[in-house]
Coordinates of C-alpha atoms in Angstrom, one line a residue:
X204 CA -15.9 11.6 12.8
X205 CA -12.1 11.1 12.6
X206 CA -9.8 9.6 10.1
X207 CA -8.2 6.3 10.9
X208 CA -6.0 3.7 9.1
X209 CA -6.7 0.1 10.0
X210 CA -4.1 -2.5 9.2
X211 CA -5.3 -6.0 8.7
X212 CA -2.6 -8.6 8.6
X213 CA -3.8 -12.0 7.2
X214 CA -1.6 -15.1 7.7
X215 CA -2.1 -18.8 7.1
X216 CA -2.8 -20.8 10.2
X217 CA 0.0 -23.0 11.5
X218 CA -0.1 -26.4 9.7
X219 CA -1.5 -24.9 6.5
X220 CA 1.0 -25.3 3.6
X221 CA 2.6 -22.0 2.7
X222 CA 4.5 -22.6 -0.6
X223 CA 5.4 -18.9 -1.0
X224 CA 7.1 -18.9 2.4
X225 CA 8.8 -22.3 1.7
X226 CA 10.2 -21.0 -1.6
X227 CA 11.4 -17.8 0.0
X228 CA 13.0 -19.6 2.9
X229 CA 15.0 -21.9 0.6
X230 CA 16.1 -18.9 -1.4
X231 CA 17.3 -17.1 1.7
X232 CA 19.1 -20.2 2.9
X233 CA 20.9 -20.4 -0.5
X234 CA 22.0 -16.8 0.2
X235 CA 23.6 -18.1 3.5
X236 CA 20.9 -16.6 5.8
X237 CA 20.1 -18.9 8.7
X238 CA 16.5 -18.9 9.9
X239 CA 14.3 -21.2 11.9
X240 CA 11.1 -20.6 9.9
X241 CA 9.3 -18.2 7.7
X242 CA 5.6 -17.4 7.2
X243 CA 4.1 -15.2 4.5
X244 CA 1.3 -12.7 5.2
X245 CA -0.8 -10.2 3.4
X246 CA -1.3 -6.7 4.9
X247 CA -4.2 -4.5 4.0
X248 CA -4.2 -0.8 5.0
X249 CA -7.7 0.7 5.0
X250 CA -8.2 4.4 5.3
X251 CA -11.6 5.2 6.8
X252 CA -13.7 7.7 8.8
X253 CA -15.2 6.5 12.1
X254 CA -16.6 7.8 15.3
X255 CA -13.7 6.2 17.3
X256 CA -10.8 3.9 17.0
X257 CA -12.9 1.0 18.4
X258 CA -15.5 1.7 15.7
X259 CA -12.8 1.6 13.1
X260 CA -11.5 -1.7 14.5
X261 CA -15.0 -3.2 14.4
X262 CA -15.4 -2.2 10.7
X263 CA -12.0 -3.6 9.8
X264 CA -12.7 -6.8 11.7
X265 CA -16.0 -7.2 9.7
X266 CA -14.1 -6.6 6.5
X267 CA -11.6 -9.3 7.5
X268 CA -14.2 -11.9 8.4
X269 CA -16.4 -11.2 5.4
X270 CA -13.8 -10.9 2.7
X271 CA -10.1 -10.5 3.5
X272 CA -9.5 -13.7 5.4
X273 CA -10.9 -17.2 5.1
X274 CA -11.4 -18.3 8.8
X275 CA -10.8 -21.9 7.9
X276 CA -7.2 -21.4 6.9
X277 CA -6.3 -17.8 8.0
X278 CA -5.6 -16.0 11.2
X279 CA -5.7 -12.2 11.2
X280 CA -4.9 -9.2 13.3
X281 CA -6.4 -5.7 13.2
X282 CA -4.5 -2.6 14.3
X283 CA -5.9 0.9 14.1
X284 CA -4.0 4.2 14.2
X285 CA -5.1 7.8 13.6
X286 CA -4.6 8.5 9.9
X287 CA -1.5 10.4 9.0
X288 CA -2.3 13.9 7.9
X289 CA -1.1 14.6 4.4
X290 CA 0.5 17.9 3.8
X291 CA -1.5 20.1 1.4
X292 CA 0.4 21.6 -1.5
X293 CA 0.1 25.3 -2.0
X294 CA -1.4 26.4 -5.2
X295 CA 1.4 27.7 -7.5
X296 CA 1.4 31.5 -7.9
X297 CA 2.2 33.2 -11.2
X298 CA 5.9 32.5 -12.0
X299 CA 8.4 35.2 -12.5
X300 CA 9.2 34.9 -16.3
X301 CA 12.8 35.5 -15.5
X302 CA 13.0 32.4 -13.3
X303 CA 11.5 30.0 -15.8
X304 CA 14.0 27.8 -17.7
X305 CA 12.7 27.4 -21.2
X306 CA 14.4 24.0 -21.5
X307 CA 12.1 22.7 -18.8
X308 CA 9.0 23.1 -21.0
X309 CA 6.9 20.0 -21.5
X310 CA 7.1 19.1 -25.2
X311 CA 3.6 17.6 -25.1
X312 CA 2.2 20.9 -24.0
X313 CA 3.8 22.8 -26.8
X314 CA 1.6 24.0 -29.6
X315 CA 3.0 23.4 -33.1
X316 CA 3.5 26.4 -35.3
X317 CA 1.2 26.6 -38.3
X318 CA 2.9 25.7 -41.5
X319 CA 2.6 28.3 -44.3
X320 CA 1.6 27.0 -47.7
X321 CA 4.3 27.2 -50.4

């Protein structure tokens, strides 16, 4: 199995009212941007393990049809890419006490000194 990232972009179909896009379009025009139209979209990025990119696309498509998109009012697209490898962080080794700045100490981790009774 390999790691993949599937991107599912869900948009309202043409002709379906898109109040978010209309509001944003008017705001952009008030800022002197000229545009012909604007559509809003939701994008879902799904990390998964699959046997192939096609298998990952099939799973993402099933997710879109069953939950992420309403086929009556939405169109959607699915794109699959190999997952980005995340660099692993090396475990810290024991620090050289001379290189530790005492002002960098986390105050929450400090243990308060015991008070002596008077």
